mmCIF file of C-alpha atoms in Angstrom:
data_model
loop_
_atom_site.group_PDB
_atom_site.id
_atom_site.type_symbol
_atom_site.label_atom_id
_atom_site.label_comp_id
_atom_site.label_asym_id
_atom_site.label_seq_id
_atom_site.Cartn_x
_atom_site.Cartn_y
_atom_site.Cartn_z
ATOM 1 C CA MET A 1398 -54.715 -24.300 -15.745
ATOM 2 C CA THR A 1399 -51.973 -21.905 -14.722
ATOM 3 C CA ASP A 1400 -52.130 -20.445 -11.234
ATOM 4 C CA ALA A 1401 -52.648 -16.675 -11.494
ATOM 5 C CA SER A 1402 -49.849 -16.163 -9.001
ATOM 6 C CA ALA A 1403 -47.312 -18.209 -10.968
ATOM 7 C CA THR A 1404 -44.313 -16.362 -12.315
ATOM 8 C CA VAL A 1405 -42.299 -17.055 -15.425
ATOM 9 C CA VAL A 1406 -38.940 -18.594 -14.626
ATOM 10 C CA ASP A 1407 -35.870 -16.755 -15.919
ATOM 11 C CA PRO A 1408 -34.578 -18.360 -19.121
ATOM 12 C CA GLU A 1409 -31.089 -18.378 -17.575
ATOM 13 C CA SER A 1410 -32.280 -20.642 -14.772
ATOM 14 C CA ASP A 1411 -32.142 -24.413 -14.620
ATOM 15 C CA VAL A 1412 -34.858 -26.818 -13.572
ATOM 16 C CA ALA A 1413 -34.635 -30.393 -12.350
ATOM 17 C CA ARG A 1414 -37.058 -33.123 -13.383
ATOM 18 C CA PHE A 1415 -37.055 -36.017 -10.934
ATOM 19 C CA LEU A 1416 -36.666 -39.518 -12.306
ATOM 20 C CA PHE A 1417 -38.175 -42.750 -11.060
ATOM 21 C CA THR A 1418 -37.570 -46.372 -11.948
ATOM 22 C CA GLY A 1419 -39.707 -46.432 -15.099
ATOM 23 C CA HIS A 1420 -37.971 -43.328 -16.445
ATOM 24 C CA LEU A 1421 -34.559 -44.916 -16.759
ATOM 25 C CA LYS A 1422 -33.108 -47.668 -18.896
ATOM 26 C CA LYS A 1423 -29.940 -49.350 -17.634
ATOM 27 C CA ASN A 1424 -29.509 -46.666 -14.957
ATOM 28 C CA ARG A 1425 -28.114 -44.023 -17.298
ATOM 29 C CA ILE A 1426 -30.486 -43.620 -20.222
ATOM 30 C CA VAL A 1427 -33.469 -41.365 -19.800
ATOM 31 C CA ARG A 1428 -36.654 -42.532 -21.471
ATOM 32 C CA PRO A 1429 -38.982 -40.004 -23.104
ATOM 33 C CA ASN A 1430 -41.759 -40.816 -20.632
ATOM 34 C CA ALA A 1431 -39.715 -38.929 -18.027
ATOM 35 C CA PHE A 1432 -40.747 -35.745 -19.831
ATOM 36 C CA MET A 1433 -44.159 -36.779 -21.099
ATOM 37 C CA PRO A 1434 -47.157 -35.252 -19.338
ATOM 38 C CA PRO A 1435 -50.282 -37.439 -19.200
ATOM 39 C CA GLU A 1436 -53.077 -36.555 -21.606
ATOM 40 C CA ASP A 1437 -55.441 -35.518 -18.814
ATOM 41 C CA ASP A 1438 -52.970 -33.128 -17.153
ATOM 42 C CA LEU A 1439 -50.674 -31.357 -19.580
ATOM 43 C CA ARG A 1440 -48.268 -30.083 -16.968
ATOM 44 C CA LEU A 1441 -44.894 -31.375 -15.893
ATOM 45 C CA SER A 1442 -43.632 -30.683 -12.389
ATOM 46 C CA VAL A 1443 -40.031 -29.595 -11.919
ATOM 47 C CA CYS A 1444 -37.875 -27.965 -9.263
ATOM 48 C CA VAL A 1445 -36.040 -24.684 -9.862
ATOM 49 C CA ARG A 1446 -32.478 -25.840 -9.306
ATOM 50 C CA ASP A 1447 -30.658 -22.499 -9.041
ATOM 51 C CA GLY A 1448 -28.356 -22.386 -6.033
ATOM 52 C CA LEU A 1449 -28.891 -26.005 -5.026
ATOM 53 C CA ASP A 1450 -26.087 -28.532 -5.092
ATOM 54 C CA THR A 1451 -26.755 -32.170 -5.922
ATOM 55 C CA PRO A 1452 -27.463 -33.339 -2.360
ATOM 56 C CA ALA A 1453 -29.827 -30.416 -1.848
ATOM 57 C CA VAL A 1454 -31.707 -31.275 -5.038
ATOM 58 C CA TYR A 1455 -32.097 -34.854 -3.828
ATOM 59 C CA ASP A 1456 -33.326 -33.578 -0.454
ATOM 60 C CA TRP A 1457 -35.937 -31.457 -2.217
ATOM 61 C CA GLY A 1458 -36.996 -34.391 -4.336
ATOM 62 C CA ASN A 1459 -37.265 -36.737 -1.359
ATOM 63 C CA ALA A 1460 -39.359 -34.193 0.516
ATOM 64 C CA HIS A 1461 -41.627 -32.959 -2.276
ATOM 65 C CA ALA A 1462 -41.510 -35.324 -5.260
ATOM 66 C CA ALA A 1463 -41.633 -38.747 -3.650
ATOM 67 C CA ARG A 1464 -44.418 -40.908 -4.972
ATOM 68 C CA ARG A 1465 -46.737 -42.374 -2.392
ATOM 69 C CA ASP A 1466 -49.186 -45.192 -3.063
ATOM 70 C CA ILE A 1467 -51.326 -45.144 0.054
ATOM 71 C CA GLU A 1468 -53.264 -48.235 -0.931
ATOM 72 C CA ARG A 1469 -50.157 -50.362 -1.214
ATOM 73 C CA ASP A 1470 -48.310 -48.436 1.504
ATOM 74 C CA VAL A 1471 -45.407 -47.836 -0.864
ATOM 75 C CA THR A 1472 -43.232 -44.728 -1.142
ATOM 76 C CA GLU A 1473 -40.742 -44.327 -3.955
ATOM 77 C CA VAL A 1474 -38.145 -41.585 -3.694
ATOM 78 C CA PRO A 1475 -36.519 -40.285 -6.868
ATOM 79 C CA ARG A 1476 -33.704 -42.360 -8.317
ATOM 80 C CA GLY A 1477 -32.176 -39.329 -9.894
ATOM 81 C CA PHE A 1478 -32.853 -36.100 -11.680
ATOM 82 C CA ALA A 1479 -32.280 -34.512 -15.056
ATOM 83 C CA VAL A 1480 -31.434 -30.850 -15.372
ATOM 84 C CA LEU A 1481 -32.715 -28.711 -18.209
ATOM 85 C CA HIS A 1482 -31.819 -25.138 -19.075
ATOM 86 C CA VAL A 1483 -35.047 -23.175 -19.033
ATOM 87 C CA LYS A 1484 -34.061 -21.429 -22.275
ATOM 88 C CA ASP A 1485 -33.921 -24.847 -23.966
ATOM 89 C CA VAL A 1486 -37.366 -25.728 -22.666
ATOM 90 C CA VAL A 1487 -38.737 -22.411 -23.892
ATOM 91 C CA SER A 1488 -37.163 -23.032 -27.314
ATOM 92 C CA GLU A 1489 -39.634 -25.917 -27.626
ATOM 93 C CA ASN A 1490 -42.523 -23.435 -27.301
ATOM 94 C CA LEU A 1491 -43.155 -24.567 -23.735
ATOM 95 C CA THR A 1492 -43.588 -22.388 -20.685
ATOM 96 C CA VAL A 1493 -41.887 -22.707 -17.312
ATOM 97 C CA GLU A 1494 -43.829 -21.068 -14.519
ATOM 98 C CA ARG A 1495 -43.054 -21.113 -10.845
ATOM 99 C CA ASP A 1496 -45.807 -21.280 -8.225
ATOM 100 C CA ASP A 1497 -43.598 -22.091 -5.212
ATOM 101 C CA VAL A 1498 -46.084 -24.622 -3.907
ATOM 102 C CA PRO A 1499 -43.901 -25.964 -2.334
ATOM 103 C CA PRO A 1500 -41.011 -23.475 -2.590
ATOM 104 C CA ARG A 1501 -39.085 -23.893 -5.868
ATOM 105 C CA HIS A 1502 -41.883 -25.887 -7.500
ATOM 106 C CA ALA A 1503 -42.519 -24.986 -11.132
ATOM 107 C CA GLU A 1504 -44.440 -26.485 -14.020
ATOM 108 C CA ILE A 1505 -43.617 -26.924 -17.681
ATOM 109 C CA GLY A 1506 -46.760 -26.128 -19.614
ATOM 110 C CA ASN A 1507 -48.178 -25.144 -23.008
ATOM 111 C CA TRP A 1508 -47.912 -28.695 -24.331
ATOM 112 C CA LYS A 1509 -49.680 -29.507 -27.538
ATOM 113 C CA PRO A 1510 -52.598 -31.868 -26.916
ATOM 114 C CA GLU A 1511 -51.705 -34.246 -29.776
ATOM 115 C CA LYS A 1512 -49.875 -37.233 -28.350
ATOM 116 C CA GLU A 1513 -47.390 -37.468 -31.185
ATOM 117 C CA ALA A 1514 -46.445 -33.820 -30.634
ATOM 118 C CA ARG A 1515 -45.944 -34.400 -26.908
ATOM 119 C CA LEU A 1516 -43.842 -37.464 -27.684
ATOM 120 C CA GLU A 1517 -41.623 -35.537 -30.083
ATOM 121 C CA THR A 1518 -41.164 -32.718 -27.567
ATOM 122 C CA ALA A 1519 -40.406 -35.185 -24.775
ATOM 123 C CA LYS A 1520 -37.747 -36.841 -26.917
ATOM 124 C CA GLN A 1521 -36.248 -33.464 -27.689
ATOM 125 C CA LEU A 1522 -36.106 -32.638 -23.987
ATOM 126 C CA VAL A 1523 -34.240 -35.904 -23.394
ATOM 127 C CA ALA A 1524 -31.688 -34.787 -25.971
ATOM 128 C CA LEU A 1525 -31.419 -31.392 -24.251
ATOM 129 C CA VAL A 1526 -30.657 -32.741 -20.780
ATOM 130 C CA ALA A 1527 -27.754 -30.677 -19.510
ATOM 131 C CA GLU A 1528 -26.935 -32.791 -16.470
ATOM 132 C CA LEU A 1529 -28.018 -36.221 -15.306
ATOM 133 C CA GLN A 1530 -27.678 -37.495 -11.769
ATOM 134 C CA VAL A 1531 -28.679 -41.049 -10.949
ATOM 135 C CA LYS A 1532 -28.199 -43.112 -7.822
ATOM 136 C CA LEU A 1533 -26.705 -46.395 -8.876
ATOM 137 C CA GLN A 1534 -28.616 -49.434 -7.712
ATOM 138 C CA PRO A 1535 -26.996 -52.789 -6.959
ATOM 139 C CA MET B 725 -34.730 -67.452 -39.718
ATOM 140 C CA THR B 726 -34.692 -69.312 -36.449
ATOM 141 C CA ALA B 727 -37.178 -72.074 -35.901
ATOM 142 C CA CYS B 728 -38.360 -72.324 -32.367
ATOM 143 C CA LEU B 729 -40.964 -74.797 -31.278
ATOM 144 C CA MET B 730 -41.475 -74.889 -27.565
ATOM 145 C CA PRO B 731 -43.530 -77.454 -25.695
ATOM 146 C CA PRO B 732 -46.559 -75.801 -24.108
ATOM 147 C CA GLY B 733 -45.378 -76.960 -20.730
ATOM 148 C CA ASP B 734 -42.416 -74.602 -20.936
ATOM 149 C CA VAL B 735 -44.615 -71.531 -21.389
ATOM 150 C CA GLY B 736 -44.264 -70.948 -17.680
ATOM 151 C CA LEU B 737 -40.585 -70.147 -18.183
ATOM 152 C CA LEU B 738 -41.567 -67.109 -20.190
ATOM 153 C CA ALA B 739 -44.384 -65.830 -18.047
ATOM 154 C CA ASP B 740 -44.293 -65.263 -14.318
ATOM 155 C CA GLU B 741 -45.231 -68.387 -12.387
ATOM 156 C CA LYS B 742 -46.398 -66.231 -9.557
ATOM 157 C CA SER B 743 -47.114 -62.592 -9.101
ATOM 158 C CA SER B 744 -46.198 -60.325 -6.255
ATOM 159 C CA GLY B 745 -49.521 -58.583 -6.755
ATOM 160 C CA VAL B 746 -52.747 -59.465 -5.017
ATOM 161 C CA GLY B 747 -56.385 -59.427 -5.964
ATOM 162 C CA PRO B 748 -58.282 -59.949 -9.204
ATOM 163 C CA ASP B 749 -56.083 -57.491 -11.136
ATOM 164 C CA ALA B 750 -52.976 -59.537 -10.430
ATOM 165 C CA VAL B 751 -54.732 -62.775 -11.403
ATOM 166 C CA ARG B 752 -55.923 -61.258 -14.643
ATOM 167 C CA ILE B 753 -52.456 -59.948 -15.461
ATOM 168 C CA LEU B 754 -50.892 -63.344 -14.848
ATOM 169 C CA GLU B 755 -53.452 -65.070 -17.050
ATOM 170 C CA LYS B 756 -52.866 -62.544 -19.817
ATOM 171 C CA GLN B 757 -49.124 -63.076 -19.657
ATOM 172 C CA ARG B 758 -49.588 -66.818 -19.996
ATOM 173 C CA ASP B 759 -52.017 -66.374 -22.899
ATOM 174 C CA ILE B 760 -49.555 -64.200 -24.747
ATOM 175 C CA ALA B 761 -46.650 -66.532 -24.085
ATOM 176 C CA ARG B 762 -48.652 -69.564 -25.158
ATOM 177 C CA GLN B 763 -49.922 -67.925 -28.319
ATOM 178 C CA TYR B 764 -46.814 -66.259 -29.594
ATOM 179 C CA LEU B 765 -43.817 -67.887 -28.035
ATOM 180 C CA THR B 766 -44.720 -71.480 -28.757
ATOM 181 C CA ALA B 767 -45.394 -70.835 -32.428
ATOM 182 C CA PRO B 768 -42.882 -72.217 -34.905
ATOM 183 C CA TYR B 769 -40.550 -69.858 -36.751
ATOM 184 C CA THR B 770 -40.473 -67.218 -34.044
ATOM 185 C CA SER B 771 -37.213 -65.355 -34.410
ATOM 186 C CA ALA B 772 -34.980 -64.724 -31.426
ATOM 187 C CA THR B 773 -35.503 -60.995 -31.864
ATOM 188 C CA LEU B 774 -39.284 -61.355 -31.798
ATOM 189 C CA ARG B 775 -39.121 -63.635 -28.765
ATOM 190 C CA SER B 776 -37.031 -61.082 -26.889
ATOM 191 C CA SER B 777 -39.346 -58.280 -27.948
ATOM 192 C CA ILE B 778 -42.414 -60.157 -26.758
ATOM 193 C CA GLU B 779 -40.690 -60.966 -23.481
ATOM 194 C CA ALA B 780 -40.014 -57.260 -23.060
ATOM 195 C CA VAL B 781 -43.728 -56.579 -23.557
ATOM 196 C CA LEU B 782 -44.577 -59.243 -20.979
ATOM 197 C CA ASN B 783 -42.284 -57.511 -18.502
ATOM 198 C CA VAL B 784 -44.273 -54.328 -19.006
ATOM 199 C CA VAL B 785 -47.482 -56.212 -18.261
ATOM 200 C CA SER B 786 -45.925 -57.266 -14.958
ATOM 201 C CA GLU B 787 -44.684 -53.801 -14.076
ATOM 202 C CA ALA B 788 -47.592 -51.670 -15.237
ATOM 203 C CA GLY B 789 -50.616 -53.941 -15.211
ATOM 204 C CA SER B 790 -52.366 -52.317 -12.257
ATOM 205 C CA PRO B 791 -53.859 -48.834 -11.917
ATOM 206 C CA ASN B 792 -51.519 -46.303 -10.353
ATOM 207 C CA TRP B 793 -48.582 -48.631 -10.975
ATOM 208 C CA ASP B 794 -46.205 -45.671 -10.783
ATOM 209 C CA ALA B 795 -47.767 -44.225 -7.629
ATOM 210 C CA ALA B 796 -48.431 -41.055 -9.639
ATOM 211 C CA GLY B 797 -51.849 -41.879 -11.068
ATOM 212 C CA ALA B 798 -50.796 -43.775 -14.194
ATOM 213 C CA ARG B 799 -53.394 -45.899 -15.916
ATOM 214 C CA ALA B 800 -52.836 -49.620 -16.085
ATOM 215 C CA VAL B 801 -51.423 -50.790 -19.377
ATOM 216 C CA SER B 802 -54.330 -52.142 -21.362
ATOM 217 C CA SER B 803 -54.489 -55.648 -22.744
ATOM 218 C CA GLN B 804 -55.578 -54.228 -26.093
ATOM 219 C CA ALA B 805 -52.447 -52.060 -26.266
ATOM 220 C CA VAL B 806 -50.325 -55.067 -25.365
ATOM 221 C CA GLU B 807 -51.861 -57.251 -28.060
ATOM 222 C CA ARG B 808 -51.549 -54.528 -30.675
ATOM 223 C CA ALA B 809 -47.929 -53.890 -29.721
ATOM 224 C CA ILE B 810 -47.142 -57.568 -30.176
ATOM 225 C CA ARG B 811 -48.999 -57.615 -33.479
ATOM 226 C CA LEU B 812 -46.873 -54.706 -34.666
ATOM 227 C CA LEU B 813 -43.655 -56.327 -33.473
ATOM 228 C CA ARG B 814 -44.478 -59.496 -35.398
ATOM 229 C CA HIS B 815 -44.226 -57.489 -38.591
ATOM 230 C CA VAL B 816 -41.089 -55.528 -37.782
ATOM 231 C CA PRO B 817 -38.153 -56.952 -39.769
ATOM 232 C CA ALA B 818 -36.056 -59.340 -37.724
ATOM 233 C CA THR B 819 -32.998 -57.268 -38.606
ATOM 234 C CA ILE B 820 -34.307 -54.433 -36.409
ATOM 235 C CA PRO B 821 -33.000 -54.824 -32.849
ATOM 236 C CA VAL B 822 -35.206 -55.465 -29.858
ATOM 237 C CA PRO B 823 -36.782 -52.201 -28.691
ATOM 238 C CA ASP B 824 -36.828 -50.822 -25.195
ATOM 239 C CA VAL B 825 -40.419 -51.430 -24.080
ATOM 240 C CA PHE B 826 -42.212 -49.578 -21.319
ATOM 241 C CA ALA B 827 -45.605 -48.139 -20.414
ATOM 242 C CA ASP B 828 -46.611 -44.513 -20.295
ATOM 243 C CA ALA B 829 -48.955 -42.767 -17.882
ATOM 244 C CA ASP B 830 -51.863 -43.120 -20.332
ATOM 245 C CA GLY B 831 -51.680 -46.928 -20.208
ATOM 246 C CA ASP B 832 -50.182 -47.212 -23.686
ATOM 247 C CA VAL B 833 -47.250 -49.423 -24.656
ATOM 248 C CA VAL B 834 -44.131 -47.597 -25.823
ATOM 249 C CA LEU B 835 -41.577 -49.134 -28.178
ATOM 250 C CA ASP B 836 -38.317 -47.211 -28.311
ATOM 251 C CA TRP B 837 -35.400 -47.770 -30.657
ATOM 252 C CA SER B 838 -32.471 -45.495 -29.867
ATOM 253 C CA ARG B 839 -28.834 -45.403 -30.861
ATOM 254 C CA SER B 840 -28.344 -42.072 -29.116
ATOM 255 C CA PRO B 841 -30.539 -39.224 -27.799
ATOM 256 C CA ARG B 842 -30.396 -37.695 -31.303
ATOM 257 C CA CYS B 843 -30.785 -40.895 -33.292
ATOM 258 C CA THR B 844 -33.969 -42.312 -31.932
ATOM 259 C CA PHE B 845 -37.440 -43.434 -32.962
ATOM 260 C CA THR B 846 -40.362 -44.177 -30.690
ATOM 261 C CA VAL B 847 -43.765 -45.713 -31.366
ATOM 262 C CA THR B 848 -46.573 -45.610 -28.831
ATOM 263 C CA VAL B 849 -49.338 -48.190 -29.250
ATOM 264 C CA SER B 850 -52.703 -47.269 -27.783
ATOM 265 C CA ALA B 851 -55.547 -49.525 -26.715
ATOM 266 C CA ARG B 852 -57.571 -48.131 -29.626
ATOM 267 C CA GLY B 853 -54.947 -49.339 -32.084
ATOM 268 C CA GLU B 854 -53.554 -45.922 -32.864
ATOM 269 C CA LEU B 855 -49.837 -45.582 -33.378
ATOM 270 C CA TYR B 856 -48.196 -42.334 -32.286
ATOM 271 C CA TYR B 857 -44.613 -42.006 -33.435
ATOM 272 C CA ALA B 858 -41.787 -39.509 -33.219
ATOM 273 C CA GLY B 859 -38.138 -39.521 -34.164
ATOM 274 C CA LEU B 860 -35.012 -37.419 -33.867
ATOM 275 C CA PHE B 861 -32.321 -37.862 -36.498
ATOM 276 C CA GLY B 862 -29.574 -35.356 -35.791
ATOM 277 C CA THR B 863 -31.212 -31.974 -36.254
ATOM 278 C CA ASN B 864 -34.125 -33.477 -38.173
ATOM 279 C CA ARG B 865 -37.368 -34.476 -36.530
ATOM 280 C CA MET B 866 -40.477 -36.355 -37.493
ATOM 281 C CA ARG B 867 -43.763 -37.196 -35.853
ATOM 282 C CA GLY B 868 -47.138 -38.541 -36.823
ATOM 283 C CA LYS B 869 -50.076 -40.746 -36.084
ATOM 284 C CA GLU B 870 -51.511 -43.781 -37.765
ATOM 285 C CA THR B 871 -55.166 -44.329 -36.944
ATOM 286 C CA VAL B 872 -55.498 -47.690 -38.629
ATOM 287 C CA PHE B 873 -53.030 -50.481 -38.164
ATOM 288 C CA VAL B 874 -53.839 -53.771 -39.786
ATOM 289 C CA ASP B 875 -51.242 -56.512 -40.069
ATOM 290 C CA GLU B 876 -48.383 -54.575 -41.575
ATOM 291 C CA VAL B 877 -46.016 -51.909 -40.376
ATOM 292 C CA PRO B 878 -47.081 -48.479 -41.691
ATOM 293 C CA GLU B 879 -44.611 -46.943 -44.105
ATOM 294 C CA ALA B 880 -43.957 -43.974 -41.804
ATOM 295 C CA VAL B 881 -42.903 -46.356 -39.033
ATOM 296 C CA ARG B 882 -40.735 -48.331 -41.431
ATOM 297 C CA SER B 883 -39.135 -45.085 -42.502
ATOM 298 C CA GLY B 884 -38.401 -44.081 -38.930
ATOM 299 C CA LEU B 885 -36.758 -47.414 -38.194
ATOM 300 C CA ARG B 886 -34.684 -47.187 -41.376
ATOM 301 C CA ARG B 887 -33.437 -43.753 -40.409
ATOM 302 C CA VAL B 888 -32.248 -44.998 -37.020
ATOM 303 C CA PHE B 889 -30.508 -48.122 -38.225
ATOM 304 C CA GLU B 890 -29.529 -47.553 -41.796
ATOM 305 C CA ASP B 891 -28.498 -43.895 -42.014
#
């Protein structure tokens, strides 16, 4: 459900989707699951990238997008991020709305509930990635 | 066709001998890996491509076999999805390369064949046996769902694979 205070992100803006280990193949190939929302929560979190250089995007991701498994006491910081032009996202009949919780946080919404439709859209978003940054691992 | 008959004792080479996980979930995952390896990888006439594909599925069982495996609430990959994915792979022509195999947040097994971001076909196998597929072929796109998968590759899936590797 969209927060009533969320605002539509300018189509000329860019957003960054943070990538974790399972989202990447051979360090440089983005898998469609990086852009696939789960069936019980059809929203995809992103960061509005405008005005942030690469280190600043990583800092945002480390602070706000890190994945924490409390039970196993494991924290995984993003391995990288993929940048999308908002106008490209919107061309897929998706919405990009910013709630700034935390600041710069936005969500890609309006996904179709059918899994095959979400899969197709996710694959299209992979093809539309405008910039890919990945920390190389040994 | 490559004949491959492996002594049962060597099954351990293809499934983890030990798991870094703890608890009953980890034990169950390890047993499932060994079952799969014993059943499929010791059979005669298992092509190298199929062996590699099944090994890729086993890796997914290791990585995504527990709830919240991604620390973002993902469901554990289900044993039914794993078995159905292997059943599908057994019927994919041996000329089709080994797919990239991974799990999604719903606990389904994803098989991805890609030559580029715009020449790509993906099949998701659910625990219920449904196949969700989507492909990008240049500016063309396809998607669909097969609700019943018996022991043959649905024509739509065959078509998607042909478009990636033969066009």
